[in-house]
Amino acid sequence: MRALPVGDGALLVEVASGEEAQALHAELVRRRAEGSLTVREIVPAARTVLLDGLDDPARLASELAASEVPPAPPRARDAIELPVRYDGPDLAEVAAHWGVPEQEVARIHAATEFTVAFCGFAPGFGYLTGLPPRYDVPRRATPRTAVPAGSVALAGPYTGVYPRSSPGGWQLIGTTDAVLWDHARVPAALLSPGTRVRFVPVESPGGPVSAA
Amino acid sequence: MTDRALSVVRAGALTTVQDLGRPGHAHLGVPRSGALDGPAAALVNRLVGNRPEAAVLETTLNGCAVRPRSTVTVAVAGAPCPVRVDGRPAAWGAPVRVPAGALLDVGAAVSGVRGYVAVSGGIAVEPVLGSRSTDLLSGLGPAPLTDGSVLPLGSPDGLHAPVDVGPQPAPPAELVLRVTPGPRHDWFTPEAVRTLTSRTYRVSPMSNRIGLRTEGPALERALSGELPSEGMVLGAVQVPPDGRPVVFLADHPTTGGYPVIAVVRTADLPAAAQAVPGTPVRFMAVHRR
């Protein structure tokens, strides 16, 4: 674990893997809840956790440098289930990358339990991990200018769901009607770091069941 | 609609509602947002007797014009500009009474970029995650003002304004931004780090509430490849592939994949909000406190 100073009031804690970042994030959130850590923002990402708004970052940095990455926290809550139609325009391209028939993309994806590793890009956009590394896919060479809200998409090791229409370069494999972000709802974000997620295939209107 | 409201007669180039922003939600991908020149926004609120968290208007370069439906006290500060009430010159940087139905015209900035307009009672649009700020990156909060729109006003607190004038720094002729190195200065050549802190950049006209873009010598990377996404702070000096540093302002993305070579001291960011395109920028290396 390496704690890099960021300006005068923040630390970027770097760990070896996404799993370690998730474990560290959970531990830091627990410490803030119990009152032993005072910090404005705890922002997990691919292999780091940012702590912003610290009174004494140097003291916390030396404390973290002397400690081990905590073990992964127990899985407390049930997974959130997102209904999905595997009808995305990039399904064939993803199938080609994976070296499987198109229907297999849906089956493999729906059989995976995901975890929200971190959020970013837009309010409520989660970077979900869970697929084995052999299913990594590149971003599209040319991003789309408008990806519809609810698009279920893949890029690198991640699955994501677009909370609203926006430009995007991820490979689109499906669509969900779930509302990922609603600022009038509490909580506004359906997915937050650490949330477990399952995609549940539903029948496309007028089409066959998209996955067994 | 009650008479506690403002009609927008001239929205200006870009006028938004701003308050202290919505910090604390970065882990959900929500930018902090809020007034870019925080001290100026705080001053106009003090001048009209509002609480510090009251929402104000933030104008860009050419001001705006509004017509209150009831008599209000307003104050205009930030970028210096002419202020008129029904065509008559009024004070800038001081409380001004605007009668019901009169036209408050906040003119084009004489210097600086962003003007702040407080109205007694504050702008009372519906808050989102505890803030009324317009966030131009993610679209949270009210849309930028448009001609003909109507903004609700809150009830004045009845606080006596504690000040009737306040000192304000002039917009910078040269923007000096103190920086501490890192967290990713090791992704750049030692020469690039020296270039950043010894050469002069200029404020790019592409700057906005998300970032202050600069023009000047490109910073060369020592490491190629992609940095995995990581959390970003206010004031981060991010270097995209073109090598020109971008200073993250209030509406910055919460995570990013371009390396951050240095971080600007928060106290220097209000001046960055007032630096017009073309202003020389110097990044001055300082020791971490």
Short mmCIF file of C-alpha atoms in Angstrom, two decimals:
data_model
loop_
_atom_site.label_atom_id
_atom_site.label_comp_id
_atom_site.label_asym_id
_atom_site.label_seq_id
_atom_site.Cartn_x
_atom_site.Cartn_y
_atom_site.Cartn_z
CA MET A 1 0.00 0.00 0.00
CA ARG A 2 1.44 3.36 -1.06
CA ALA A 3 -0.12 6.66 0.03
CA LEU A 4 0.69 9.48 -2.41
CA PRO A 5 0.07 13.05 -1.22
CA VAL A 6 -2.37 15.01 -3.43
CA GLY A 7 -2.17 18.75 -2.80
CA ASP A 8 -2.40 19.78 0.85
CA GLY A 9 -5.49 17.91 1.98
CA ALA A 10 -5.76 14.60 0.14
CA LEU A 11 -4.11 11.21 -0.22
CA LEU A 12 -4.22 8.76 -3.10
CA VAL A 13 -3.76 5.28 -1.68
CA GLU A 14 -2.46 2.88 -4.28
CA VAL A 15 -2.88 -0.89 -3.94
CA ALA A 16 -2.03 -3.89 -6.12
CA SER A 17 -5.43 -4.84 -7.51
CA GLY A 18 -9.07 -3.90 -7.90
CA GLU A 19 -10.00 -6.40 -5.16
CA GLU A 20 -7.60 -4.70 -2.75
CA ALA A 21 -9.02 -1.29 -3.66
CA GLN A 22 -12.55 -2.56 -2.88
CA ALA A 23 -11.40 -4.04 0.45
CA LEU A 24 -9.58 -0.85 1.43
CA HIS A 25 -12.57 1.27 0.43
CA ALA A 26 -14.90 -0.83 2.60
CA GLU A 27 -12.51 -0.55 5.57
CA LEU A 28 -12.14 3.25 5.20
CA VAL A 29 -15.93 3.68 4.97
CA ARG A 30 -16.27 1.56 8.13
CA ARG A 31 -13.68 3.69 9.93
CA ARG A 32 -15.45 6.89 8.94
CA ALA A 33 -18.77 5.49 10.18
CA GLU A 34 -17.29 4.56 13.57
CA GLY A 35 -15.73 8.03 13.84
CA SER A 36 -12.03 7.15 13.73
CA LEU A 37 -11.51 8.78 10.32
CA THR A 38 -12.59 12.31 9.37
CA VAL A 39 -12.66 12.86 5.63
CA ARG A 40 -14.99 14.58 3.13
CA GLU A 41 -14.70 12.18 0.18
CA ILE A 42 -13.67 8.51 -0.09
CA VAL A 43 -13.42 7.77 -3.81
CA PRO A 44 -12.48 4.25 -4.87
CA ALA A 45 -11.23 3.66 -8.42
CA ALA A 46 -9.50 0.95 -10.45
CA ARG A 47 -6.48 0.44 -8.17
CA THR A 48 -6.64 3.38 -5.78
CA VAL A 49 -8.76 4.98 -3.08
CA LEU A 50 -8.71 8.78 -2.89
CA LEU A 51 -9.22 10.40 0.52
CA ASP A 52 -10.06 14.09 0.07
CA GLY A 53 -10.60 16.67 2.80
CA LEU A 54 -8.18 15.35 5.43
CA ASP A 55 -6.89 17.52 8.27
CA ASP A 56 -3.56 15.77 8.57
CA PRO A 57 -2.80 13.71 5.47
CA ALA A 58 0.84 13.13 6.44
CA ARG A 59 -0.13 11.40 9.69
CA LEU A 60 -2.67 9.15 7.95
CA ALA A 61 -0.14 8.41 5.18
CA SER A 62 2.42 7.07 7.65
CA GLU A 63 -0.27 5.10 9.46
CA LEU A 64 -1.44 3.51 6.19
CA ALA A 65 2.12 2.80 5.05
CA ALA A 66 2.66 0.77 8.20
CA SER A 67 -0.54 -1.25 7.80
CA GLU A 68 -1.66 -4.14 5.62
CA VAL A 69 -4.47 -4.06 3.08
CA PRO A 70 -7.52 -5.27 5.05
CA PRO A 71 -9.16 -8.57 4.08
CA ALA A 72 -12.17 -8.40 1.78
CA PRO A 73 -15.29 -7.55 3.79
CA PRO A 74 -18.03 -10.17 4.21
CA ARG A 75 -20.78 -9.95 1.61
CA ALA A 76 -23.50 -8.39 3.68
CA ARG A 77 -26.34 -7.58 1.32
CA ASP A 78 -28.20 -9.44 -1.38
CA ALA A 79 -27.38 -8.62 -4.97
CA ILE A 80 -29.46 -6.00 -6.79
CA GLU A 81 -31.14 -7.62 -9.80
CA LEU A 82 -31.23 -5.65 -13.03
CA PRO A 83 -33.64 -6.92 -15.70
CA VAL A 84 -31.89 -6.94 -19.06
CA ARG A 85 -32.69 -7.64 -22.69
CA TYR A 86 -29.54 -8.83 -24.44
CA ASP A 87 -30.30 -6.94 -27.64
CA GLY A 88 -27.33 -4.56 -27.93
CA PRO A 89 -25.94 -3.57 -31.34
CA ASP A 90 -22.43 -4.78 -30.40
CA LEU A 91 -23.47 -8.28 -29.30
CA ALA A 92 -21.94 -9.89 -32.41
CA GLU A 93 -18.68 -8.00 -31.98
CA VAL A 94 -18.43 -8.99 -28.32
CA ALA A 95 -19.22 -12.61 -29.23
CA ALA A 96 -16.38 -12.50 -31.77
CA HIS A 97 -13.96 -11.14 -29.15
CA TRP A 98 -15.01 -13.84 -26.71
CA GLY A 99 -14.93 -16.54 -29.39
CA VAL A 100 -18.45 -17.76 -28.52
CA PRO A 101 -21.87 -17.71 -30.22
CA GLU A 102 -23.99 -14.60 -29.52
CA GLN A 103 -26.41 -16.42 -27.20
CA GLU A 104 -23.44 -17.48 -25.09
CA VAL A 105 -22.59 -13.82 -24.38
CA ALA A 106 -25.98 -13.41 -22.72
CA ARG A 107 -25.68 -16.70 -20.82
CA ILE A 108 -22.17 -15.98 -19.53
CA HIS A 109 -23.01 -12.38 -18.62
CA ALA A 110 -26.23 -13.32 -16.82
CA ALA A 111 -24.48 -16.12 -14.90
CA THR A 112 -21.90 -13.71 -13.45
CA GLU A 113 -22.20 -11.99 -10.09
CA PHE A 114 -20.83 -8.46 -10.39
CA THR A 115 -19.61 -5.97 -7.81
CA VAL A 116 -19.60 -2.18 -8.26
CA ALA A 117 -15.86 -1.50 -8.04
CA PHE A 118 -16.30 2.26 -8.30
CA CYS A 119 -18.43 4.99 -9.87
CA GLY A 120 -17.52 7.83 -12.22
CA PHE A 121 -18.11 9.21 -15.72
CA ALA A 122 -21.65 10.30 -14.78
CA PRO A 123 -23.73 10.32 -11.58
CA GLY A 124 -24.79 6.73 -10.92
CA PHE A 125 -22.50 5.12 -13.51
CA GLY A 126 -20.87 2.09 -11.86
CA TYR A 127 -17.82 0.19 -13.06
CA LEU A 128 -18.86 -3.43 -12.42
CA THR A 129 -16.28 -6.21 -12.12
CA GLY A 130 -16.87 -9.95 -12.06
CA LEU A 131 -16.19 -11.28 -15.57
CA PRO A 132 -12.96 -13.31 -15.85
CA PRO A 133 -10.06 -11.51 -17.60
CA ARG A 134 -10.48 -13.61 -20.78
CA TYR A 135 -13.70 -11.68 -21.44
CA ASP A 136 -12.03 -8.23 -21.50
CA VAL A 137 -13.06 -6.28 -24.60
CA PRO A 138 -11.59 -3.09 -26.10
CA ARG A 139 -13.55 0.15 -26.34
CA ARG A 140 -15.04 0.85 -29.75
CA ALA A 141 -12.56 2.51 -32.12
CA THR A 142 -15.07 5.33 -32.72
CA PRO A 143 -17.25 6.32 -29.76
CA ARG A 144 -20.98 6.79 -30.35
CA THR A 145 -22.20 10.37 -30.01
CA ALA A 146 -25.32 9.18 -28.17
CA VAL A 147 -25.71 5.96 -26.21
CA PRO A 148 -29.31 5.49 -24.99
CA ALA A 149 -30.07 5.50 -21.25
CA GLY A 150 -30.24 1.97 -19.85
CA SER A 151 -27.66 0.56 -22.28
CA VAL A 152 -25.71 -2.32 -20.72
CA ALA A 153 -22.16 -2.09 -21.99
CA LEU A 154 -18.70 -3.61 -21.74
CA ALA A 155 -15.19 -2.08 -21.87
CA GLY A 156 -11.93 -3.53 -20.60
CA PRO A 157 -12.73 -5.66 -17.56
CA TYR A 158 -15.88 -3.66 -16.74
CA THR A 159 -19.62 -3.81 -17.29
CA GLY A 160 -21.56 -0.54 -16.97
CA VAL A 161 -25.09 0.76 -17.42
CA TYR A 162 -25.56 4.25 -18.89
CA PRO A 163 -27.76 6.16 -16.38
CA ARG A 164 -28.81 8.64 -19.08
CA SER A 165 -28.18 9.21 -22.75
CA SER A 166 -24.60 10.36 -23.32
CA PRO A 167 -21.71 9.92 -25.72
CA GLY A 168 -19.84 6.67 -25.10
CA GLY A 169 -17.30 4.23 -26.47
CA TRP A 170 -18.33 1.03 -24.70
CA GLN A 171 -19.63 -2.10 -26.48
CA LEU A 172 -23.41 -2.27 -26.10
CA ILE A 173 -24.77 -5.75 -25.33
CA GLY A 174 -28.19 -5.05 -23.85
CA THR A 175 -30.80 -2.75 -22.38
CA THR A 176 -32.35 -2.41 -18.93
CA ASP A 177 -35.42 -0.50 -17.80
CA ALA A 178 -33.95 -0.06 -14.30
CA VAL A 179 -33.55 3.59 -13.27
CA LEU A 180 -29.89 3.91 -12.34
CA TRP A 181 -30.08 7.51 -11.18
CA ASP A 182 -33.03 9.51 -9.85
CA HIS A 183 -32.08 12.54 -7.79
CA ALA A 184 -35.58 12.67 -6.29
CA ARG A 185 -35.08 9.15 -4.86
CA VAL A 186 -33.18 8.23 -1.69
CA PRO A 187 -30.62 6.98 -2.46
CA ALA A 188 -30.37 8.70 -5.83
CA ALA A 189 -27.88 6.14 -7.14
CA LEU A 190 -29.09 2.55 -7.51
CA LEU A 191 -25.46 1.37 -7.58
CA SER A 192 -22.72 2.53 -5.24
CA PRO A 193 -19.24 1.13 -4.60
CA GLY A 194 -19.47 -2.37 -3.09
CA THR A 195 -23.03 -3.09 -4.33
CA ARG A 196 -23.43 -6.61 -5.76
CA VAL A 197 -25.33 -6.86 -9.05
CA ARG A 198 -26.91 -9.63 -11.13
CA PHE A 199 -28.35 -9.20 -14.61
CA VAL A 200 -31.59 -11.12 -15.07
CA PRO A 201 -32.61 -11.77 -18.69
CA VAL A 202 -36.15 -10.78 -19.60
CA GLU A 203 -38.05 -11.48 -22.77
CA SER A 204 -37.62 -8.91 -25.52
CA PRO A 205 -40.91 -7.44 -26.73
CA GLY A 206 -41.96 -9.64 -29.63
CA GLY A 207 -38.83 -11.76 -29.43
CA PRO A 208 -37.65 -14.95 -27.83
CA VAL A 209 -36.20 -15.16 -24.35
CA SER A 210 -32.72 -13.77 -24.86
CA ALA A 211 -30.93 -16.20 -22.57
CA ALA A 212 -31.74 -19.56 -21.10
CA MET B 1 -46.10 31.75 -8.51
CA THR B 2 -45.74 34.14 -5.59
CA ASP B 3 -44.22 37.56 -6.12
CA ARG B 4 -40.97 36.28 -4.56
CA ALA B 5 -39.48 35.64 -7.98
CA LEU B 6 -37.09 37.02 -10.59
CA SER B 7 -37.91 37.22 -14.30
CA VAL B 8 -34.88 36.73 -16.51
CA VAL B 9 -34.87 39.45 -19.16
CA ARG B 10 -31.38 38.84 -20.56
CA ALA B 11 -29.71 35.56 -19.59
CA GLY B 12 -26.26 36.55 -20.86
CA ALA B 13 -23.62 34.25 -22.31
CA LEU B 14 -23.78 31.73 -19.47
CA THR B 15 -25.53 32.51 -16.19
CA THR B 16 -26.00 29.71 -13.68
CA VAL B 17 -27.33 29.30 -10.15
CA GLN B 18 -24.52 28.51 -7.70
CA ASP B 19 -24.11 27.92 -3.99
CA LEU B 20 -21.55 25.99 -1.94
CA GLY B 21 -21.97 22.95 -4.21
CA ARG B 22 -22.59 19.30 -3.37
CA PRO B 23 -19.38 17.86 -1.90
CA GLY B 24 -19.53 14.40 -0.34
CA HIS B 25 -20.95 12.50 -3.34
CA ALA B 26 -17.80 12.04 -5.45
CA HIS B 27 -17.93 8.25 -4.89
CA LEU B 28 -21.21 8.23 -6.87
CA GLY B 29 -19.68 10.19 -9.75
CA VAL B 30 -21.22 13.51 -8.63
CA PRO B 31 -18.97 16.58 -9.10
CA ARG B 32 -18.72 19.07 -6.24
CA SER B 33 -19.85 22.07 -8.38
CA GLY B 34 -20.56 25.41 -6.60
CA ALA B 35 -19.46 29.01 -7.26
CA LEU B 36 -16.05 29.17 -8.99
CA ASP B 37 -15.11 32.37 -7.15
CA GLY B 38 -16.26 31.34 -3.69
CA PRO B 39 -15.10 34.49 -1.86
CA ALA B 40 -17.02 36.73 -4.31
CA ALA B 41 -20.19 34.64 -3.89
CA ALA B 42 -19.79 34.77 -0.09
CA LEU B 43 -19.34 38.55 -0.21
CA VAL B 44 -22.52 39.25 -2.21
CA ASN B 45 -24.50 37.04 0.19
CA ARG B 46 -23.10 38.98 3.17
CA LEU B 47 -23.93 42.29 1.48
CA VAL B 48 -27.64 41.43 1.21
CA GLY B 49 -27.91 39.68 4.59
CA ASN B 50 -28.16 36.13 3.20
CA ARG B 51 -26.68 33.07 4.84
CA PRO B 52 -23.47 31.73 3.27
CA GLU B 53 -25.29 28.74 1.75
CA ALA B 54 -27.82 30.90 -0.16
CA ALA B 55 -27.78 30.45 -3.92
CA VAL B 56 -26.62 33.32 -6.13
CA LEU B 57 -26.27 33.91 -9.88
CA GLU B 58 -22.89 33.40 -11.54
CA THR B 59 -22.55 35.34 -14.80
CA THR B 60 -19.91 34.91 -17.50
CA LEU B 61 -18.29 37.90 -19.25
CA ASN B 62 -21.40 39.81 -20.32
CA GLY B 63 -23.60 39.82 -17.22
CA CYS B 64 -27.38 39.43 -17.24
CA ALA B 65 -30.58 41.40 -16.61
CA VAL B 66 -33.37 40.40 -14.25
CA ARG B 67 -36.62 41.92 -13.01
CA PRO B 68 -37.72 41.09 -9.44
CA ARG B 69 -41.48 40.87 -8.86
CA SER B 70 -41.12 42.28 -5.34
CA THR B 71 -38.74 44.83 -3.86
CA VAL B 72 -35.44 43.19 -3.03
CA THR B 73 -31.89 44.04 -2.00
CA VAL B 74 -29.23 42.85 -4.43
CA ALA B 75 -25.46 42.99 -4.56
CA VAL B 76 -23.15 42.46 -7.52
CA ALA B 77 -19.45 41.61 -7.18
CA GLY B 78 -16.76 39.34 -8.62
CA ALA B 79 -15.75 40.64 -12.05
CA PRO B 80 -16.13 44.47 -11.94
CA CYS B 81 -18.95 45.69 -14.20
CA PRO B 82 -21.48 48.51 -14.54
CA VAL B 83 -24.74 47.99 -12.61
CA ARG B 84 -27.94 49.78 -13.55
CA VAL B 85 -31.42 49.85 -12.05
CA ASP B 86 -34.02 51.01 -14.59
CA GLY B 87 -31.19 52.61 -16.53
CA ARG B 88 -29.71 54.56 -13.61
CA PRO B 89 -26.17 53.72 -12.48
CA ALA B 90 -26.09 51.80 -9.20
CA ALA B 91 -23.30 50.63 -6.90
CA TRP B 92 -21.15 47.60 -7.64
CA GLY B 93 -19.88 45.66 -4.62
CA ALA B 94 -22.49 47.17 -2.28
CA PRO B 95 -26.16 46.55 -1.38
CA VAL B 96 -28.62 48.04 -3.90
CA ARG B 97 -32.39 48.28 -3.44
CA VAL B 98 -34.31 47.20 -6.54
CA PRO B 99 -38.02 48.11 -6.43
CA ALA B 100 -40.64 45.58 -7.55
CA GLY B 101 -40.79 45.46 -11.34
CA ALA B 102 -37.58 47.47 -11.88
CA LEU B 103 -34.90 46.15 -14.23
CA LEU B 104 -31.55 45.20 -12.71
CA ASP B 105 -28.94 45.19 -15.46
CA VAL B 106 -25.57 43.62 -14.69
CA GLY B 107 -23.32 44.83 -17.49
CA ALA B 108 -20.39 43.27 -19.27
CA ALA B 109 -17.29 42.66 -17.16
CA VAL B 110 -14.76 45.47 -17.37
CA SER B 111 -12.14 42.99 -16.21
CA GLY B 112 -12.33 39.39 -14.98
CA VAL B 113 -14.83 36.78 -16.13
CA ARG B 114 -17.45 35.83 -13.55
CA GLY B 115 -19.88 38.15 -11.81
CA TYR B 116 -21.96 37.20 -8.77
CA VAL B 117 -25.45 38.51 -8.08
CA ALA B 118 -27.06 37.90 -4.70
CA VAL B 119 -30.73 38.67 -4.09
CA SER B 120 -32.14 38.96 -0.56
CA GLY B 121 -33.72 35.60 0.27
CA GLY B 122 -31.52 33.75 -2.21
CA ILE B 123 -32.45 31.93 -5.42
CA ALA B 124 -34.83 29.22 -4.23
CA VAL B 125 -34.84 26.61 -7.01
CA GLU B 126 -35.34 23.03 -5.84
CA PRO B 127 -32.08 21.63 -4.38
CA VAL B 128 -30.56 18.41 -5.77
CA LEU B 129 -28.49 16.40 -3.26
CA GLY B 130 -28.55 19.39 -0.93
CA SER B 131 -27.37 21.99 -3.44
CA ARG B 132 -28.97 24.38 -5.95
CA SER B 133 -25.81 24.60 -8.06
CA THR B 134 -25.88 24.04 -11.80
CA ASP B 135 -23.36 21.34 -12.64
CA LEU B 136 -22.41 21.69 -16.29
CA LEU B 137 -20.51 18.39 -16.45
CA SER B 138 -23.26 16.06 -15.29
CA GLY B 139 -26.35 18.22 -15.74
CA LEU B 140 -27.46 18.18 -12.09
CA GLY B 141 -29.24 21.24 -10.70
CA PRO B 142 -31.14 23.89 -12.66
CA ALA B 143 -30.36 24.47 -16.34
CA PRO B 144 -28.43 27.65 -17.18
CA LEU B 145 -30.70 30.72 -17.30
CA THR B 146 -32.62 31.44 -20.50
CA ASP B 147 -34.38 34.64 -21.55
CA GLY B 148 -37.89 34.69 -20.16
CA SER B 149 -37.37 32.07 -17.44
CA VAL B 150 -38.53 32.78 -13.88
CA LEU B 151 -36.55 31.94 -10.75
CA PRO B 152 -38.23 31.61 -7.34
CA LEU B 153 -36.72 33.59 -4.45
CA GLY B 154 -36.57 32.56 -0.81
CA SER B 155 -37.80 34.71 2.06
CA PRO B 156 -35.19 37.04 3.50
CA ASP B 157 -33.88 35.83 6.85
CA GLY B 158 -34.29 39.29 8.31
CA LEU B 159 -30.60 39.27 9.09
CA HIS B 160 -29.06 42.68 9.15
CA ALA B 161 -26.31 42.69 6.52
CA PRO B 162 -23.10 42.59 8.58
CA VAL B 163 -21.17 44.61 5.98
CA ASP B 164 -21.99 47.23 3.39
CA VAL B 165 -18.75 46.98 1.46
CA GLY B 166 -16.02 44.35 1.22
CA PRO B 167 -12.47 44.29 -0.12
CA GLN B 168 -12.04 42.26 -3.28
CA PRO B 169 -8.94 41.31 -5.21
CA ALA B 170 -8.74 42.70 -8.74
CA PRO B 171 -8.93 40.05 -11.48
CA PRO B 172 -5.39 38.82 -12.15
CA ALA B 173 -3.23 40.45 -14.85
CA GLU B 174 -1.00 37.41 -14.35
CA LEU B 175 -2.34 34.24 -12.76
CA VAL B 176 0.11 32.74 -10.28
CA LEU B 177 -0.96 29.25 -9.22
CA ARG B 178 1.01 27.66 -6.38
CA VAL B 179 1.34 23.91 -6.95
CA THR B 180 2.58 20.92 -5.01
CA PRO B 181 3.96 18.13 -7.20
CA GLY B 182 2.22 14.81 -7.72
CA PRO B 183 0.57 12.46 -7.34
CA ARG B 184 1.72 11.39 -10.86
CA HIS B 185 4.69 13.66 -11.59
CA ASP B 186 6.74 10.48 -12.08
CA TRP B 187 4.74 9.82 -15.27
CA PHE B 188 6.52 12.84 -16.80
CA THR B 189 10.12 13.57 -17.71
CA PRO B 190 12.06 15.66 -15.15
CA GLU B 191 12.26 18.26 -17.92
CA ALA B 192 8.45 18.39 -18.12
CA VAL B 193 8.16 19.06 -14.39
CA ARG B 194 10.71 21.89 -14.74
CA THR B 195 8.87 23.25 -17.78
CA LEU B 196 5.57 23.37 -15.87
CA THR B 197 7.05 25.41 -13.03
CA SER B 198 9.41 27.66 -15.00
CA ARG B 199 7.68 28.56 -18.28
CA THR B 200 4.67 30.81 -18.83
CA TYR B 201 1.35 29.45 -20.03
CA ARG B 202 -1.73 31.36 -21.13
CA VAL B 203 -5.40 30.86 -20.28
CA SER B 204 -7.08 29.15 -23.23
CA PRO B 205 -10.47 30.37 -24.51
CA MET B 206 -11.56 26.70 -24.23
CA SER B 207 -11.66 27.08 -20.41
CA ASN B 208 -14.95 26.53 -18.61
CA ARG B 209 -16.40 25.58 -15.21
CA ILE B 210 -14.92 22.09 -15.60
CA GLY B 211 -11.34 23.16 -16.15
CA LEU B 212 -8.99 26.05 -16.82
CA ARG B 213 -7.29 25.00 -20.03
CA THR B 214 -3.90 26.42 -20.89
CA GLU B 215 -1.79 27.06 -23.97
CA GLY B 216 1.98 26.77 -23.77
CA PRO B 217 4.81 24.28 -23.93
CA ALA B 218 3.63 20.66 -24.06
CA LEU B 219 4.66 18.44 -21.14
CA GLU B 220 6.36 15.24 -22.20
CA ARG B 221 5.46 11.93 -20.62
CA ALA B 222 8.13 9.55 -19.33
CA LEU B 223 5.64 6.67 -19.12
CA SER B 224 3.39 5.84 -22.03
CA GLY B 225 0.27 3.76 -21.66
CA GLU B 226 -2.95 4.38 -19.85
CA LEU B 227 -3.29 5.21 -16.18
CA PRO B 228 -6.14 3.22 -14.61
CA SER B 229 -8.97 5.61 -13.63
CA GLU B 230 -8.36 7.27 -10.27
CA GLY B 231 -10.07 9.85 -8.06
CA MET B 232 -9.53 13.51 -8.94
CA VAL B 233 -9.42 16.55 -6.64
CA LEU B 234 -10.30 20.21 -7.15
CA GLY B 235 -7.19 21.99 -8.45
CA ALA B 236 -5.67 18.86 -9.99
CA VAL B 237 -3.38 19.76 -12.94
CA GLN B 238 -4.26 17.00 -15.37
CA VAL B 239 -2.23 16.54 -18.55
CA PRO B 240 -4.16 15.12 -21.52
CA PRO B 241 -2.35 13.59 -24.54
CA ASP B 242 -1.74 17.04 -26.13
CA GLY B 243 0.57 17.84 -23.17
CA ARG B 244 -1.18 21.12 -22.21
CA PRO B 245 -2.06 21.25 -18.51
CA VAL B 246 -5.71 21.60 -17.46
CA VAL B 247 -6.54 22.84 -13.94
CA PHE B 248 -9.68 21.15 -12.61
CA LEU B 249 -12.35 23.58 -11.40
CA ALA B 250 -15.65 23.00 -9.55
CA ASP B 251 -17.47 20.90 -12.20
CA HIS B 252 -14.49 18.55 -12.75
CA PRO B 253 -15.04 14.82 -13.26
CA THR B 254 -14.67 12.75 -10.08
CA THR B 255 -12.39 10.19 -11.68
CA GLY B 256 -10.01 10.40 -14.61
CA GLY B 257 -7.37 8.51 -16.50
CA TYR B 258 -4.87 11.21 -17.44
CA PRO B 259 -1.98 11.67 -15.01
CA VAL B 260 -2.03 14.58 -12.54
CA ILE B 261 1.38 16.24 -12.51
CA ALA B 262 0.64 18.67 -9.65
CA VAL B 263 -2.20 20.15 -7.58
CA VAL B 264 -3.02 23.87 -7.28
CA ARG B 265 -3.63 25.29 -3.79
CA THR B 266 -7.36 25.75 -3.27
CA ALA B 267 -6.80 29.36 -2.15
CA ASP B 268 -5.50 30.23 -5.65
CA LEU B 269 -8.53 28.90 -7.54
CA PRO B 270 -10.88 31.92 -7.13
CA ALA B 271 -8.35 34.00 -9.10
CA ALA B 272 -8.33 31.28 -11.79
CA ALA B 273 -12.11 31.79 -12.12
CA GLN B 274 -11.49 35.45 -13.02
CA ALA B 275 -8.58 35.02 -15.48
CA VAL B 276 -9.68 36.03 -18.99
CA PRO B 277 -8.43 34.04 -22.00
CA GLY B 278 -4.88 35.08 -22.85
CA THR B 279 -3.92 35.87 -19.23
CA PRO B 280 -0.36 34.63 -18.52
CA VAL B 281 -0.30 31.70 -16.08
CA ARG B 282 2.68 30.73 -13.93
CA PHE B 283 2.70 27.49 -11.94
CA MET B 284 4.87 28.12 -8.88
CA ALA B 285 6.21 25.07 -7.04
CA VAL B 286 5.71 25.29 -3.27
CA HIS B 287 6.38 22.91 -0.43
CA ARG B 288 3.54 20.89 0.95
CA ARG B 289 2.28 22.34 4.21
#
